[in-house]
Coordinates of C-alpha atoms in Angstrom, one line a residue:
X1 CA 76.3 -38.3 66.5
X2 CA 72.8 -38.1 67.8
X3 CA 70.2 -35.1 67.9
X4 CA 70.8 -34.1 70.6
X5 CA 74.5 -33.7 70.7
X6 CA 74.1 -31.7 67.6
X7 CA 71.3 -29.2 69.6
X8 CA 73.9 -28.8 72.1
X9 CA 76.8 -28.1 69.6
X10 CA 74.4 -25.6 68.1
X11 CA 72.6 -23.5 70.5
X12 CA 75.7 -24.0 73.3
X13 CA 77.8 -22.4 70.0
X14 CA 74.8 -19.6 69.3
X15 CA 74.5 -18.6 73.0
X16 CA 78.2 -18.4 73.1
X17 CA 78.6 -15.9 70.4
X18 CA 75.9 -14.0 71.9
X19 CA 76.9 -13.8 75.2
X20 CA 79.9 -12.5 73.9
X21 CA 78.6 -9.8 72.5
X22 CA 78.8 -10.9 68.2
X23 CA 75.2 -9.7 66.4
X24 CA 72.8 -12.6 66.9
X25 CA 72.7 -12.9 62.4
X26 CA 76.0 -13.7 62.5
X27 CA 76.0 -16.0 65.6
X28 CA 73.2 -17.5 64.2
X29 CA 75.0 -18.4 60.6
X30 CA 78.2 -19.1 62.7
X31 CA 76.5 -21.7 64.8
X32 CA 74.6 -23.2 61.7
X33 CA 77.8 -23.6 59.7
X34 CA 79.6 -25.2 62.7
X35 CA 77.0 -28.0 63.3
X36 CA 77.0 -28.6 59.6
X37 CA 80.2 -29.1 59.6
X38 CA 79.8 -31.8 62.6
X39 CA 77.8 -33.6 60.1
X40 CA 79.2 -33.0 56.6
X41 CA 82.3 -32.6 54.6
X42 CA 83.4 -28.4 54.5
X43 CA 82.4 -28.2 50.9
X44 CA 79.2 -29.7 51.2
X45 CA 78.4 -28.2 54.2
X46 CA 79.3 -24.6 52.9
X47 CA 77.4 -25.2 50.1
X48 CA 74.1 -26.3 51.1
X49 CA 74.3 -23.7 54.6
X50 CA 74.8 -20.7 51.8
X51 CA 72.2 -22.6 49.3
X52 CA 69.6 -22.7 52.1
X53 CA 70.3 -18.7 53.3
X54 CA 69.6 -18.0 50.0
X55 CA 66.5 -20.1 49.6
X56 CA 65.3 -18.6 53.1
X57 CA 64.8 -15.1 51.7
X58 CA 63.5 -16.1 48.3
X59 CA 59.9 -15.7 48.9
X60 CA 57.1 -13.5 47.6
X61 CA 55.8 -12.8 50.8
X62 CA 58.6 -12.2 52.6
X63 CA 58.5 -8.6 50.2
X64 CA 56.0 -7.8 52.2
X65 CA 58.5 -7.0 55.2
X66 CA 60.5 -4.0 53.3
X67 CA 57.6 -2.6 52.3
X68 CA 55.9 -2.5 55.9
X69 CA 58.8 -1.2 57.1
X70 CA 59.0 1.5 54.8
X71 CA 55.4 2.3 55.6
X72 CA 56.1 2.8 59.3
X73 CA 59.3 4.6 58.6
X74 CA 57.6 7.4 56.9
X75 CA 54.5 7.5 59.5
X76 CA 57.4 8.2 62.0
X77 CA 58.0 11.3 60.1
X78 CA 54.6 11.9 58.4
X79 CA 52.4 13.8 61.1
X80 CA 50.5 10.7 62.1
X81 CA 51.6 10.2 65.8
X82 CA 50.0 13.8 67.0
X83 CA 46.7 13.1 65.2
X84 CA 46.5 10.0 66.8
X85 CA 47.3 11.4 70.1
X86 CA 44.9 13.9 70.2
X87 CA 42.4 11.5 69.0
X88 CA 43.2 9.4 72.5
X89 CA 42.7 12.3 73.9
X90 CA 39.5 12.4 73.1
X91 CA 38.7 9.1 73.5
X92 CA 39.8 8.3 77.6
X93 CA 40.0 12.4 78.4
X94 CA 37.2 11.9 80.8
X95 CA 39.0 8.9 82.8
X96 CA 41.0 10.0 85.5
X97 CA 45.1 10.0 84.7
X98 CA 43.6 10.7 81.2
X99 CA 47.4 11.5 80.1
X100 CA 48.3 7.3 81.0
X101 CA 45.2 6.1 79.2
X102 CA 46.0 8.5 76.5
X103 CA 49.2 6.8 76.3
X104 CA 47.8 3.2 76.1
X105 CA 45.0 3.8 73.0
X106 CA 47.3 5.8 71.1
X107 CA 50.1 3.5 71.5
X108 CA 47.7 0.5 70.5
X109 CA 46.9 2.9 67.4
X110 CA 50.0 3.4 66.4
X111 CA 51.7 0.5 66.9
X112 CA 49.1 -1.0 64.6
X113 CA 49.9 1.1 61.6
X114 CA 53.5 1.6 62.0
X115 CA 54.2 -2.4 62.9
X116 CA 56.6 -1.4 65.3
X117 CA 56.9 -1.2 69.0
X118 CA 59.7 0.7 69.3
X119 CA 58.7 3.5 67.1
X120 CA 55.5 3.7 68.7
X121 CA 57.2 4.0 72.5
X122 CA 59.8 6.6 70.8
X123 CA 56.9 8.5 68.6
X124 CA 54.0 8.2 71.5
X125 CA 56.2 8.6 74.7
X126 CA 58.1 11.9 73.5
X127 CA 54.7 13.8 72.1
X128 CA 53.1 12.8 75.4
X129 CA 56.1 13.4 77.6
X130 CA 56.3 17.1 78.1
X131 CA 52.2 16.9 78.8
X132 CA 52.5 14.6 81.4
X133 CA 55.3 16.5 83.2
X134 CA 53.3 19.7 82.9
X135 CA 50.5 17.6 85.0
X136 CA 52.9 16.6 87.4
X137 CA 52.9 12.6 86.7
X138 CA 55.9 10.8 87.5
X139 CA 58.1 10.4 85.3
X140 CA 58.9 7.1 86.1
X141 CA 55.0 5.9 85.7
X142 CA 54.5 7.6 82.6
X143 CA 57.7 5.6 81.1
X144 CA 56.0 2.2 82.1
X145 CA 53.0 2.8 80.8
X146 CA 54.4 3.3 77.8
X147 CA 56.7 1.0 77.7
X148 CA 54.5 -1.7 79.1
X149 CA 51.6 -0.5 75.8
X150 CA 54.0 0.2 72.9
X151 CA 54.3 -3.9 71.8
X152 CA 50.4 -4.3 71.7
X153 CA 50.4 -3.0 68.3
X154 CA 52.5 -5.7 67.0
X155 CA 49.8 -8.2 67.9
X156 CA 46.7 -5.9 66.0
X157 CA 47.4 -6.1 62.1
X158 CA 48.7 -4.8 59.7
X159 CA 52.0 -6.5 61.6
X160 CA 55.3 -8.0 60.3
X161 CA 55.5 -10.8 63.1
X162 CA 52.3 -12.3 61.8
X163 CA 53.9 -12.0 58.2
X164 CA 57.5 -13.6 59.2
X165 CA 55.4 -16.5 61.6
X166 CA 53.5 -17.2 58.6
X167 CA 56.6 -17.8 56.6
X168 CA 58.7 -19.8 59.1
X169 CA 55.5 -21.9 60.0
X170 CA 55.1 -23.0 56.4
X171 CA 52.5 -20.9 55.0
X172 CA 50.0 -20.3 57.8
X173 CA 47.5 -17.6 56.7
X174 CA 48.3 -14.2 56.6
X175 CA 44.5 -13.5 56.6
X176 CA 43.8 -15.8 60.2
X177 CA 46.9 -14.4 61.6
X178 CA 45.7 -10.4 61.1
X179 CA 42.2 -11.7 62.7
X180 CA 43.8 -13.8 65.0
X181 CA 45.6 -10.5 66.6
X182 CA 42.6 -7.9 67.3
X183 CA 41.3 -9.8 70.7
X184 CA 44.7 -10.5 72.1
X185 CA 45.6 -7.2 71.2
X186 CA 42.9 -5.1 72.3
X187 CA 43.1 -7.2 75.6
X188 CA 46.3 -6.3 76.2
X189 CA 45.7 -2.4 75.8
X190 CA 42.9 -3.2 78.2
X191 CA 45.1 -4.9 81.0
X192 CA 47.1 -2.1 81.0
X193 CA 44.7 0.6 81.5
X194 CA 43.3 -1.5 84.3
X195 CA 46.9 -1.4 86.2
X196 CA 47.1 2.4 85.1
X197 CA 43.7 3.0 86.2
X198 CA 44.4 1.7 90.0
X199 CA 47.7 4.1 90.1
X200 CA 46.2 7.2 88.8
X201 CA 43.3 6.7 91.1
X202 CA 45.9 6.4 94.4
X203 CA 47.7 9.2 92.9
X204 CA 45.3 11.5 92.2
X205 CA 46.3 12.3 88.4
X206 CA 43.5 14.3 86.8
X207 CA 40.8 14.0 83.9
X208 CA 41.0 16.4 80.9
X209 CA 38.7 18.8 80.2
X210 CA 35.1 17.9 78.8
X211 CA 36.0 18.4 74.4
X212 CA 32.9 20.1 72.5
X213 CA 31.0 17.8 69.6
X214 CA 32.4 20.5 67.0
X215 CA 36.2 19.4 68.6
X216 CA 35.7 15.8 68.9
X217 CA 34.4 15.4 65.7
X218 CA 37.4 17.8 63.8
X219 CA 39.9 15.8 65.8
X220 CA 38.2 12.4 64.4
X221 CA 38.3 13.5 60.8
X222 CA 41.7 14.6 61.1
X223 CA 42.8 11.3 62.4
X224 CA 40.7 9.2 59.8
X225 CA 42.8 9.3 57.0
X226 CA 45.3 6.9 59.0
X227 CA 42.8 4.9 60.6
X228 CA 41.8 4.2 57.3
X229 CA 45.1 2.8 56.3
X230 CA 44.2 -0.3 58.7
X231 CA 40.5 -0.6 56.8
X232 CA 41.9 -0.6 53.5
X233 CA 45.3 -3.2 54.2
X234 CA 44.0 -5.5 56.5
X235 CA 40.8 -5.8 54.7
X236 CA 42.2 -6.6 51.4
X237 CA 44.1 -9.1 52.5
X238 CA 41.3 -10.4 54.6
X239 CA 38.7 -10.4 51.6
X240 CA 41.3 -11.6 48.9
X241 CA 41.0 -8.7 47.5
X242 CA 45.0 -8.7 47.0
X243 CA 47.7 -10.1 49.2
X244 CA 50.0 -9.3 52.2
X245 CA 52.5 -8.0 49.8
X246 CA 50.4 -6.1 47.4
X247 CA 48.5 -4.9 50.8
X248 CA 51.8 -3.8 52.0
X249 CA 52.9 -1.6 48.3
X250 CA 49.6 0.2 49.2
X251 CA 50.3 1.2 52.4
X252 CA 53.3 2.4 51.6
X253 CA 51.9 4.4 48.3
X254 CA 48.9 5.3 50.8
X255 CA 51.5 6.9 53.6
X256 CA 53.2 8.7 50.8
X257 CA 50.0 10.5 49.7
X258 CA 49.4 10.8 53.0
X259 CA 52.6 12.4 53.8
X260 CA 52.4 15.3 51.1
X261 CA 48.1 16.2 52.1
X262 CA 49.9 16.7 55.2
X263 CA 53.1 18.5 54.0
X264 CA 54.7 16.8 56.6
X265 CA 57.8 15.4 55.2
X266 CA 60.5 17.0 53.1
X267 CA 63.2 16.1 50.5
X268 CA 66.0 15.4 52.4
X269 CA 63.4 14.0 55.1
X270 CA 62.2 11.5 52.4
X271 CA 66.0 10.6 51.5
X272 CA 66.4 9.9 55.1
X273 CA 63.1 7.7 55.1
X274 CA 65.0 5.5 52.4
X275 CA 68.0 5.4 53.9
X276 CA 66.3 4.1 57.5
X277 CA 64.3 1.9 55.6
X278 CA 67.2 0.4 53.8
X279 CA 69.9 -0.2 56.7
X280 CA 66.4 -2.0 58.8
X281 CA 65.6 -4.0 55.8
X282 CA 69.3 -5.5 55.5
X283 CA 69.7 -6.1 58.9
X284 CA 66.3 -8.2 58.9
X285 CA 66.8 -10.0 55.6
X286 CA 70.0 -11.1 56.9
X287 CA 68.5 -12.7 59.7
X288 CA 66.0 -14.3 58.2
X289 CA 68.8 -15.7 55.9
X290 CA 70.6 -16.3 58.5
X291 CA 67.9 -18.6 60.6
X292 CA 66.9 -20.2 57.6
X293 CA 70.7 -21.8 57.4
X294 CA 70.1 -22.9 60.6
X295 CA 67.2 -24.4 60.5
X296 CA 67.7 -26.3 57.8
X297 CA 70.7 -27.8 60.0
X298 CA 68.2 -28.6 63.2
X299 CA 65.8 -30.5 60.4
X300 CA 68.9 -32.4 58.6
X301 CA 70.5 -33.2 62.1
X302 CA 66.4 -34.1 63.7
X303 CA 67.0 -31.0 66.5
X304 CA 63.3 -30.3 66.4
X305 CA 61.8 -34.1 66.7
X306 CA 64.4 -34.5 69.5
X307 CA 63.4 -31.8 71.2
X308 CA 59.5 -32.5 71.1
X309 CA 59.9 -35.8 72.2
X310 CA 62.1 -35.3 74.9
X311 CA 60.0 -32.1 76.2
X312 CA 56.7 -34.3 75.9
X313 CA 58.5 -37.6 77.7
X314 CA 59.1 -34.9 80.8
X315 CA 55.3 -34.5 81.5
X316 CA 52.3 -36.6 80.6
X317 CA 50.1 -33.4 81.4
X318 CA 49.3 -30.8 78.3
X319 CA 49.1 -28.1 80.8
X320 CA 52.9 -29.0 82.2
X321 CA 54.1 -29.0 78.9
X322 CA 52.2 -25.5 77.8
X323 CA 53.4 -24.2 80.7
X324 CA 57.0 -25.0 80.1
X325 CA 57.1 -23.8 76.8
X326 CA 55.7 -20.6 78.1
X327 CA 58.3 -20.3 80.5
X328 CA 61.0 -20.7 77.7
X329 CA 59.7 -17.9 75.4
X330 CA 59.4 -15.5 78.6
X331 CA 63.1 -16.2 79.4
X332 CA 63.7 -15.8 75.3
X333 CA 62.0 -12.8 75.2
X334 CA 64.7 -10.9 78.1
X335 CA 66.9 -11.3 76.0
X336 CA 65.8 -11.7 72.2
X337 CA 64.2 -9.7 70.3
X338 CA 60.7 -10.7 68.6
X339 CA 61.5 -11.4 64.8
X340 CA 65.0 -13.4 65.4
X341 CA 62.9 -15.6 68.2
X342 CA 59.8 -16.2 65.9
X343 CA 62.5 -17.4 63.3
X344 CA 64.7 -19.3 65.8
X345 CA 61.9 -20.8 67.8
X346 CA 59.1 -21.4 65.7
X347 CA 60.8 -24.4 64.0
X348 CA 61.2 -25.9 67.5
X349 CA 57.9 -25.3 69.2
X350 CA 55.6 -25.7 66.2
X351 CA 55.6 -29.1 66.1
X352 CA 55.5 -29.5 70.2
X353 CA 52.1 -27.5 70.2
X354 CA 50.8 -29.5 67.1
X355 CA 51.5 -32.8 69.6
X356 CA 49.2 -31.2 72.3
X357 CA 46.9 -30.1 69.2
X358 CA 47.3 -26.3 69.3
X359 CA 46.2 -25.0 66.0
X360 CA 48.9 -23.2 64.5
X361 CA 47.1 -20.0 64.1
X362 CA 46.5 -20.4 68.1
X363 CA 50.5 -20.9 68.2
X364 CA 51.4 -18.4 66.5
X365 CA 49.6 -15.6 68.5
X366 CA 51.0 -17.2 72.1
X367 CA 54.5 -17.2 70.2
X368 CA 54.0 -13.2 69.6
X369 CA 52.5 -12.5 72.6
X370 CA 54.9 -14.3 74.9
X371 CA 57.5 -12.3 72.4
X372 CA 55.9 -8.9 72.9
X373 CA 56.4 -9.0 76.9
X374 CA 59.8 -9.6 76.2
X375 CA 60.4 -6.6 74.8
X376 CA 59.6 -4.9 77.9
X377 CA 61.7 -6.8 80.2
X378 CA 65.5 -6.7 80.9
X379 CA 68.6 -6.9 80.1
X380 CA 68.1 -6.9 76.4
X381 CA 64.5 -5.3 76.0
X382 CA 64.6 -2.8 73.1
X383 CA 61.1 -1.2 74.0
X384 CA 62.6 -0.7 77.7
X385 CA 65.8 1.7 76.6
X386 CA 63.4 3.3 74.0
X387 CA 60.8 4.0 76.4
X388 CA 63.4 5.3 79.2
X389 CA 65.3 7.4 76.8
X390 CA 62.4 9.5 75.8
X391 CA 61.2 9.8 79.3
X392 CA 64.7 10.9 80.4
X393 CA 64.3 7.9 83.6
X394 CA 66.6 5.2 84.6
X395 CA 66.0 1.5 84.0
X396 CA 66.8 1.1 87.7
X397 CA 63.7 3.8 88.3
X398 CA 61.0 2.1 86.0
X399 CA 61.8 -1.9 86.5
X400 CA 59.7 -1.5 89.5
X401 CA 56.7 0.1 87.9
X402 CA 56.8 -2.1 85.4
X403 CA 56.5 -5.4 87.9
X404 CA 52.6 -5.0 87.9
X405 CA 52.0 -4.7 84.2
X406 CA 54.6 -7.3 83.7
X407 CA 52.4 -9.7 85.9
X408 CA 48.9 -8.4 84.3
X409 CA 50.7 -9.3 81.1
X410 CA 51.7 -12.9 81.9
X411 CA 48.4 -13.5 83.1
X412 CA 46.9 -12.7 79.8
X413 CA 49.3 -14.6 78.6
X414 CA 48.1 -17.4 80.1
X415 CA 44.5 -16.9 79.2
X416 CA 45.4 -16.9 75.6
X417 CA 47.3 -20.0 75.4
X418 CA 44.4 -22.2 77.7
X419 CA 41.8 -20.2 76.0
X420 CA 41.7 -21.0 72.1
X421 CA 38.8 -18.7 71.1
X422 CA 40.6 -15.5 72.5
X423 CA 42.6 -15.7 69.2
X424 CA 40.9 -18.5 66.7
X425 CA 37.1 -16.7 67.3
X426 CA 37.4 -14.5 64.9
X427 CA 39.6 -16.2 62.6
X428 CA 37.0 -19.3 62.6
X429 CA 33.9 -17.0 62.7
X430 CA 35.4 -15.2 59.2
X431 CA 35.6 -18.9 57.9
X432 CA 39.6 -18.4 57.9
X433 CA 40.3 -21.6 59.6
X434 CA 41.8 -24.1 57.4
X435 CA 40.2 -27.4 58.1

């Protein structure tokens, strides 16, 4: 039974289960253990699936993940999302549609700390919501933007994607991964206050009022404390001074402290912290687990070498084949979300972009971004129910308004992936670069 017969077996069993509505973990473990057994007797296939789940999870940095995780979960509840807001404010209050640009730089902010899009479109979109209404933007734009800016935080560090990548990929720094993510990043935040900037212009939307010195600077100081959570994790682990694991313990210690200077989180909000933090960090070690079983079956049956040499036989041109694996990950992302794809695809595509001599630090930030735009689009984009439930909109009423950004996005997309020094620059300028 060749490679290819066994990709089909697994990924036509995987989508199957999907489709039909069983948790992508399970389909994934489900799909592994029936190609194993394509290839192996029951017992040995049983055995070395479970052995290889179990191996998948066993990692030091792979800790970091519950711990970033717990982080965000209590700057959900700790106070942080209005500081940062108000420090937007501050920031872009002088653009006209201040209110959408607002949305944009706090997102960015956010999303950065918290590592997760989908807390940053629920925390962001609901304290700007009521604002926007009040300045009579409509509704329907105000959900885009902030749907369309809520996953740029998961390219700027401190960010779990970069942290799971690194693991999948076989040890890629964690250090020129955080680095990797600021341009990209910060791009896309700019992008979409471009596409804002056009529509608040047609529209009229105002600025804000000028703020005093005495203002902007009390505003600053009470949003420094966060900011400084990004200073002290990403440079730590960017300086050696400890690792993505130890980085993430002290953010979460940091957020606690945090948390009571602010007296913004109670008892039985704390126990419900835990809790959150608990059910999230089960659901993702499983898939982890889960993808690392099935890996280990594409690798034993040669999925991935098929695969590479069959997509690279298709077109002699580097750009054909870039652009096709582009395409894939877009059409991943409608339906996927970012940390089962990363673990699903990265075995797959890795050693495609090595052929056409990506770097894998290069890779890796294409893989997220690609990944990030996804989250944004439907059916299955978790950042586009987020973002419309807060806003109280219909899918059906923000798809359109999200067409343009969707477009800016791709395009950026696109400039990353033929551009290398948008994301190795300042990797390779921090001497982060293996050689």
């Amino acid at each position: 039974m060749g490679a290819l017969t066994a990709a089909a077996i697994l990924f036509g069993a995987f989508f199957l289960l999907l489709f039909a509505g069983v948790p992508i973990s399970v389909s994934l473990g489900v799909a592994a253990m029936v190609t194993a057994l394509m290839f192996l007797p029951a017992g040995d296939a049983t055995y070395v699936v479970g052995q290889q789940m179990n191996v998948g999870i066993e990692s030091f940095p792979l800790l970091a993940v519950p711990l970033f995780i717990f982080a965000g979960t209590i700057m959900n509840t700790g106070g942080i999302a209005r500081r940062l807001v108000d420090l937007a404010l501050v920031a872009v209050g002088r653009v006209p549609g201040a209110l959408a640009h607002t949305n944009v730089v706090a997102n960015t902010l956010f999303g950065s700390l918290s590592g997760s899009a989908v807390a940053s479109a629920a925390a962001i979109g609901s304290t700007l919501h009521d604002r926007q209404k009040e300045a009579g933007y409509d509704p329907a734009f105000g959900a885009a933007v902030n749907i369309a800016s809520a996953p740029s935080g998961l390219l700027i560090p401190p960010t779990t994607a970069a942290i799971v990548y690194s693991t999948v990929a076989g040890g890629v720094s964690v250090s020129a991964l955080f680095m990797a993510g600021y341009v990209p990043g910060i791009l896309m935040g700019i992008v979409i206050m471009a596409i804002a900037y056009v529509f608040t212009r047609r529209q009229g939307y105002p600025k804000l009022g000028r703020v005093g010195a005495a203002e902007a600077v009390r505003v600053f100081l009470r949003a420094l404390p966060g900011l400084l959570l990004i200073v002290v994790v990403v440079g730590g682990i960017v300086f050696g001074v400890f690792t993505a694991t130890e980085g993430a313990g002290i953010a979460v210690l940091y957020t606690l402290v945090l948390s009571l200077v602010y007296r913004s989180m109670s008892w039985s909000a704390f126990k419900d912290v835990v809790t959150r933090t608990v059910v999230a960090t089960g659901i993702v070690m499983f898939l982890i687990a889960a993808s690392a079983g099935m890996s280990w079956v594409m690798a034993y049956t040669g999925i991935p070498g098929a695969i590479t040499d069959t997509l690279l036989s298709m077109a002699d041109s580097k750009v054909v084949v870039l652009l096709l694996m582009l395409v894939v990950l877009l059409a991943v992302g409608t339906f996927m979300d970012i940390t089962p794809a990363i673990l699903i695809f990265t075995p797959i595509l890795l050693p495609i972009s090595e052929e056409l001599g990506m770097d894998p630090v290069h890779f890796g930030m294409v893989l997220i971004l690609a990944m990030c735009i996804g989250t944004m689009t439907p059916p299955v984009g978790s950042v586009l129910f987020v973002g419309t439930g807060v806003s109280g909109v219909s899918i059906e009423q923000v798809v359109p308004r999200l067409l343009p950004y969707f477009a800016g996005l791709v395009l950026l997309l696109l400039a990353v992936t033929f551009i290398p020094e948008l994301s190795l620059g300042l990797p390779e300028m921090m001497g982060l670069l293996e050689e």
